[in-house]
Short mmCIF file of C-alpha atoms and ligand atoms in Angstrom, two decimals:
data_model
loop_
_atom_site.label_atom_id
_atom_site.label_comp_id
_atom_site.label_asym_id
_atom_site.label_seq_id
_atom_site.Cartn_x
_atom_site.Cartn_y
_atom_site.Cartn_z
CA MET R 1 221.07 65.85 219.60
CA ALA R 2 221.96 69.49 218.56
CA ASP R 3 222.22 67.95 215.04
CA ALA R 4 219.02 66.34 214.95
CA THR R 5 216.27 66.94 212.53
CA PRO R 6 212.50 67.93 212.92
CA GLU R 7 211.93 64.24 211.81
CA GLU R 8 213.83 63.09 214.20
CA THR R 9 212.41 64.74 217.15
CA ALA R 10 209.15 65.87 216.10
CA PRO R 11 206.92 62.90 217.31
CA TYR R 12 208.80 62.08 220.77
CA GLY R 13 209.61 65.84 222.25
CA GLY R 14 206.14 66.29 223.78
CA GLY R 15 205.67 62.56 225.55
CA PRO R 16 204.97 62.87 229.49
CA ALA R 17 208.53 61.59 230.31
CA ALA R 18 210.11 63.72 227.99
CA THR R 19 211.61 67.00 229.05
CA ALA R 20 212.90 69.87 226.65
CA ALA R 21 216.55 69.70 227.74
CA ALA R 22 217.11 66.14 227.23
CA PRO R 23 215.43 64.99 223.95
CA ARG R 24 216.15 61.48 223.22
CA LYS R 25 215.78 59.60 220.08
CA ARG R 26 213.45 57.08 219.72
CA ILE R 27 215.16 53.20 219.26
CA ARG R 28 213.95 52.31 216.00
CA THR R 29 214.70 48.46 214.56
CA HIS R 30 217.28 49.80 212.63
CA THR R 31 218.80 51.09 215.50
CA LEU R 32 219.31 47.67 217.08
CA GLN R 33 220.53 46.49 213.76
CA GLN R 34 223.37 48.73 213.53
CA MET R 35 224.20 47.95 217.15
CA LYS R 36 224.71 44.39 216.31
CA ASP R 37 226.74 45.36 213.53
CA ARG R 38 229.00 47.82 215.68
CA GLY R 39 229.57 44.65 217.72
CA GLU R 40 227.42 46.51 220.56
CA LYS R 41 225.22 44.32 222.69
CA TRP R 42 221.49 45.99 223.98
CA THR R 43 218.79 45.33 226.27
CA MET R 44 215.26 44.36 226.52
CA LEU R 45 213.58 44.08 229.77
CA THR R 46 209.62 43.08 230.53
CA ALA R 47 207.52 46.03 231.63
CA TYR R 48 203.75 46.19 232.43
CA GLU R 49 202.78 49.41 233.44
CA GLN R 50 204.05 53.21 233.33
CA PHE R 51 206.46 53.38 236.21
CA THR R 52 208.63 50.45 235.62
CA ALA R 53 208.45 51.50 231.87
CA GLY R 54 209.52 55.09 232.90
CA ILE R 55 212.77 53.90 235.25
CA PHE R 56 213.83 51.50 232.63
CA ASP R 57 213.33 53.48 230.00
CA ALA R 58 215.69 56.24 232.04
CA ALA R 59 218.03 53.47 232.87
CA GLY R 60 218.90 52.98 229.17
CA VAL R 61 217.14 49.61 228.45
CA GLU R 62 216.75 49.49 224.23
CA VAL R 63 213.36 47.56 224.39
CA LEU R 64 210.28 47.07 226.46
CA LEU R 65 208.58 43.58 226.15
CA VAL R 66 204.98 43.86 227.41
CA GLY R 67 205.10 40.03 227.67
CA ASP R 68 202.53 37.57 227.99
CA SER R 69 204.36 36.87 230.71
CA ALA R 70 201.66 39.72 232.26
CA SER R 71 199.62 36.61 232.45
CA ASN R 72 201.74 35.30 235.71
CA ASN R 73 202.84 38.63 236.50
CA VAL R 74 200.01 40.98 236.79
CA PHE R 75 197.02 38.88 236.12
CA GLY R 76 197.95 36.22 238.75
CA ASN R 77 197.81 33.21 236.20
CA GLU R 78 199.71 30.20 236.48
CA THR R 79 200.97 30.30 232.98
CA SER R 80 200.85 32.39 229.66
CA LEU R 81 198.28 31.03 228.05
CA PRO R 82 195.05 32.36 230.01
CA VAL R 83 196.07 36.21 229.22
CA THR R 84 193.75 37.94 225.84
CA VAL R 85 194.58 40.79 223.79
CA ASP R 86 191.82 42.69 225.35
CA GLU R 87 194.02 42.42 228.80
CA LEU R 88 197.12 43.31 227.03
CA ILE R 89 196.17 46.12 224.98
CA PRO R 90 196.10 48.63 228.28
CA LEU R 91 199.43 47.58 229.68
CA VAL R 92 200.70 48.46 226.36
CA ARG R 93 199.27 51.51 226.42
CA ALA R 94 200.65 52.37 229.73
CA VAL R 95 203.88 51.44 228.61
CA ALA R 96 204.39 53.42 225.18
CA ARG R 97 203.13 56.16 227.14
CA SER R 98 205.53 56.04 229.51
CA ALA R 99 208.75 55.28 227.76
CA PRO R 100 210.13 58.11 225.27
CA HIS R 101 213.00 56.46 224.13
CA ALA R 102 212.66 52.66 224.18
CA LEU R 103 210.84 50.60 221.03
CA VAL R 104 207.71 49.20 222.81
CA LEU R 105 207.28 45.23 221.76
CA ALA R 106 203.78 43.84 222.21
CA ASP R 107 203.47 40.08 222.98
CA LEU R 108 200.80 38.32 220.67
CA PRO R 109 199.27 36.35 223.21
CA PHE R 110 198.28 32.42 222.49
CA GLY R 111 195.80 31.80 220.15
CA SER R 112 195.69 35.16 218.61
CA TYR R 113 198.10 34.51 215.66
CA GLN R 114 198.42 30.93 215.31
CA ALA R 115 195.75 30.19 213.16
CA SER R 116 196.91 31.97 210.16
CA PRO R 117 198.53 34.95 208.99
CA GLU R 118 195.54 36.96 208.25
CA GLN R 119 194.63 36.49 212.17
CA ALA R 120 197.94 37.57 213.09
CA PHE R 121 197.70 40.34 211.00
CA HIS R 122 194.23 41.65 212.77
CA THR R 123 195.81 41.17 216.39
CA ALA R 124 198.70 43.16 215.81
CA VAL R 125 196.85 45.98 214.04
CA ARG R 126 194.87 46.01 217.09
CA PHE R 127 198.48 46.70 219.28
CA MET R 128 199.79 48.99 216.92
CA LYS R 129 196.51 51.32 216.17
CA GLU R 130 194.91 51.14 219.72
CA ALA R 131 197.98 50.68 222.32
CA GLY R 132 200.58 52.30 220.51
CA ALA R 133 203.40 49.20 219.99
CA HIS R 134 206.08 49.87 217.92
CA ALA R 135 206.39 46.14 217.03
CA VAL R 136 205.32 43.02 217.76
CA LYS R 137 206.61 39.51 219.13
CA LEU R 138 205.21 36.21 218.39
CA GLU R 139 206.37 32.85 219.02
CA GLY R 140 207.31 29.96 216.72
CA GLY R 141 209.32 28.72 214.05
CA VAL R 142 209.47 28.15 210.49
CA ALA R 143 205.41 27.38 210.81
CA MET R 144 205.51 31.30 211.75
CA ALA R 145 207.23 32.27 208.72
CA PRO R 146 203.75 33.32 206.58
CA GLN R 147 202.58 35.40 209.74
CA VAL R 148 206.18 37.20 210.10
CA LYS R 149 205.93 37.80 206.05
CA LEU R 150 202.40 39.21 206.07
CA LEU R 151 203.09 41.51 208.93
CA THR R 152 206.75 42.65 208.01
CA ASP R 153 205.17 43.53 204.39
CA ALA R 154 202.06 45.34 206.10
CA GLY R 155 204.47 47.78 207.75
CA ILE R 156 204.51 45.74 211.24
CA PRO R 157 208.10 44.99 212.60
CA VAL R 158 208.13 41.71 214.17
CA CYS R 159 210.60 39.88 216.53
CA ALA R 160 210.23 36.29 216.63
CA HIS R 161 210.86 34.04 219.97
CA ILE R 162 212.11 29.99 219.14
CA GLY R 163 213.70 27.66 221.60
CA PHE R 164 211.52 27.05 224.67
CA THR R 165 207.95 28.75 223.56
CA PRO R 166 206.11 29.37 226.72
CA GLN R 167 203.16 29.55 225.03
CA ALA R 168 203.99 25.37 223.66
CA GLU R 169 204.62 24.33 226.80
CA HIS R 170 202.25 21.51 227.05
CA ASN R 171 203.66 20.27 223.77
CA LEU R 172 207.47 20.67 224.85
CA GLY R 173 206.42 18.83 227.69
CA GLY R 174 207.14 22.06 230.57
CA TYR R 175 210.12 24.19 230.89
CA ARG R 176 213.15 22.49 229.10
CA VAL R 177 216.06 23.07 227.52
CA GLN R 178 215.69 23.35 223.51
CA GLY R 179 218.42 22.74 221.04
CA ARG R 180 220.35 20.21 222.02
CA GLY R 181 222.12 17.82 219.93
CA ASP R 182 220.88 17.74 216.68
CA GLY R 183 218.64 20.23 217.51
CA ALA R 184 220.80 23.24 216.88
CA ALA R 185 220.89 22.54 213.64
CA ARG R 186 217.11 22.59 213.55
CA LEU R 187 217.55 25.93 215.44
CA ILE R 188 219.43 27.24 212.92
CA GLU R 189 217.00 26.53 210.42
CA GLU R 190 214.22 27.90 211.82
CA ALA R 191 215.89 31.31 212.79
CA LYS R 192 217.01 31.33 209.27
CA ALA R 193 213.51 31.20 207.96
CA LEU R 194 211.97 33.89 210.47
CA GLU R 195 215.14 35.94 209.29
CA ALA R 196 214.10 35.34 205.28
CA ALA R 197 210.63 36.38 206.28
CA GLY R 198 211.36 39.73 207.31
CA ALA R 199 211.72 39.74 211.38
CA PHE R 200 214.02 42.20 212.79
CA ALA R 201 214.95 40.18 215.76
CA ILE R 202 214.91 36.77 217.48
CA VAL R 203 214.45 36.03 221.05
CA MET R 204 216.23 32.65 222.00
CA GLU R 205 214.86 30.65 225.53
CA MET R 206 216.51 28.33 227.21
CA VAL R 207 218.88 27.10 224.50
CA PRO R 208 222.49 25.63 224.83
CA ALA R 209 225.28 28.79 224.81
CA PRO R 210 227.09 27.10 221.76
CA ALA R 211 223.82 26.57 219.69
CA ALA R 212 222.74 30.09 220.42
CA LYS R 213 226.21 31.03 219.41
CA ALA R 214 225.96 29.25 216.34
CA VAL R 215 222.62 30.93 215.53
CA THR R 216 223.73 34.32 216.19
CA GLU R 217 226.51 33.97 214.07
CA ALA R 218 224.20 32.39 211.29
CA LEU R 219 221.98 35.56 211.46
CA ARG R 220 222.47 39.06 209.75
CA ILE R 221 219.56 40.39 212.21
CA PRO R 222 220.12 40.40 216.36
CA THR R 223 219.36 37.40 219.01
CA VAL R 224 218.49 38.01 221.86
CA GLY R 225 218.90 35.57 224.40
CA ILE R 226 217.51 34.71 227.81
CA GLY R 227 218.79 31.11 228.97
CA ALA R 228 220.79 31.30 225.65
CA GLY R 229 224.45 32.69 227.11
CA VAL R 230 226.52 35.70 226.86
CA ASP R 231 227.22 35.50 222.61
CA CYS R 232 223.60 36.90 221.70
CA ASP R 233 223.64 40.29 220.38
CA ALA R 234 221.15 41.51 223.57
CA GLN R 235 219.97 39.84 226.57
CA VAL R 236 216.51 39.75 228.04
CA LEU R 237 214.88 39.40 231.51
CA VAL R 238 211.42 39.38 233.07
CA TRP R 239 211.41 42.53 235.37
CA THR R 240 209.84 40.48 238.59
CA ASP R 241 212.48 38.02 238.58
CA MET R 242 215.39 40.55 238.15
CA LEU R 243 214.23 42.68 240.83
CA GLY R 244 213.28 40.24 243.13
CA ILE R 245 209.94 41.19 243.46
CA ASN R 246 208.44 37.52 242.53
CA THR R 247 209.48 35.13 245.57
CA GLY R 248 208.29 31.84 243.79
CA ARG R 249 210.90 29.56 241.95
CA VAL R 250 212.97 31.28 239.36
CA PRO R 251 214.68 29.93 236.68
CA ARG R 252 218.58 29.43 237.02
CA PHE R 253 219.40 32.09 233.82
CA VAL R 254 218.06 34.92 235.80
CA LYS R 255 220.21 37.07 237.82
CA LYS R 256 218.72 38.56 240.75
CA TYR R 257 219.60 42.78 240.78
CA ALA R 258 217.71 43.81 243.72
CA ASP R 259 215.28 42.51 246.51
CA LEU R 260 212.09 44.58 245.78
CA HIS R 261 209.74 42.14 247.55
CA SER R 262 212.02 42.67 251.20
CA ILE R 263 211.84 46.71 250.41
CA MET R 264 208.42 46.64 249.89
CA LEU R 265 207.28 44.39 252.54
CA GLY R 266 209.67 46.00 255.01
CA ALA R 267 208.14 49.62 254.18
CA ALA R 268 204.39 48.15 254.44
CA GLN R 269 205.13 46.66 257.93
CA GLU R 270 206.43 49.85 259.25
CA TYR R 271 203.51 51.66 257.86
CA VAL R 272 200.93 49.36 259.87
CA SER R 273 202.84 49.88 262.70
CA ASP R 274 203.01 53.37 262.37
CA VAL R 275 199.42 54.05 261.76
CA LYS R 276 198.29 51.24 264.42
CA GLY R 277 200.83 53.07 267.29
CA GLY R 278 199.97 56.66 266.18
CA ALA R 279 203.11 57.88 264.47
CA PHE R 280 201.49 58.49 261.17
CA PRO R 281 199.99 60.94 260.34
CA ALA R 282 202.43 63.30 262.04
CA ALA R 283 201.75 67.01 262.09
CA GLU R 284 203.73 67.51 258.73
CA HIS R 285 200.86 65.18 256.85
CA SER R 286 198.06 66.91 258.20
CA PHE R 287 196.29 70.08 257.46
CA GLU R 288 195.74 73.09 259.81
CA SER R 289 192.11 74.64 259.99
O1 LIG C 1 206.58 37.19 227.65
C1 LIG C 1 207.51 37.40 227.95
O2 LIG C 1 208.24 37.91 229.13
C2 LIG C 1 208.56 36.59 227.24
C3 LIG C 1 210.08 36.70 227.21
C4 LIG C 1 210.16 35.63 228.44
C5 LIG C 1 211.06 36.83 226.64
O3 LIG C 1 208.45 36.87 226.34
#
């Protein structure tokens, strides 16, 4: 990045995970737009703490989502509904401190933005000021357009989320594909309203691939698919699903890239056995007098 201007590098060079030898530019919303314009796909993964954030950032994942899926992946809840703003803020802060390159996207949890654009504004400001988020995500279609407009007018980039929206699972009758049949036209309408309100990207969850393709072609801004086929401009997965640390039921749209559960279980079992058998600590792990 020999030709980078000081403005492009200055705020990011001193972060804990950056090195003087390899300064990298922060991904911005316009970077993601330019990638769509060039027909280049980009990636998003969830992250909830510093080590996964650092690893995914180093791997080149463009956007780290501190999802409200932390509710069931960090806090042990059954759904995403119970997690609070106060619980998510420290997670967002840890991810933002540990990712020198990726755009850090904070999910607004259930009940923290739906009541009014003003409520959304105050919640989003907390994530930006207290946690260092670069953008926020909220669920919902046309009804959320006023929230998206107020936030973007105030300088807060917003990623919208349509199709299956987990915070509305009780209203939607559980985990079900959205946008089948006539629903496809409705999805396009929702997406266009969110784009017009100023959203910089739209996540589409559990949407038939042809409908997601139609939405993607109808929009200028990038779409991010999760269970929405190959034609979205970007893809997102929940890391605990795709790296196999979660042994519970995972949706069929997840590809499992590793089996961290087995690796960690095996290592912990070996440790237990070493301690009980006297093989750990060995001389090299002990201090001499
Ligand atoms: O909270 C989350 O992890 C999400 C993804 C499923 C997109 O919203």
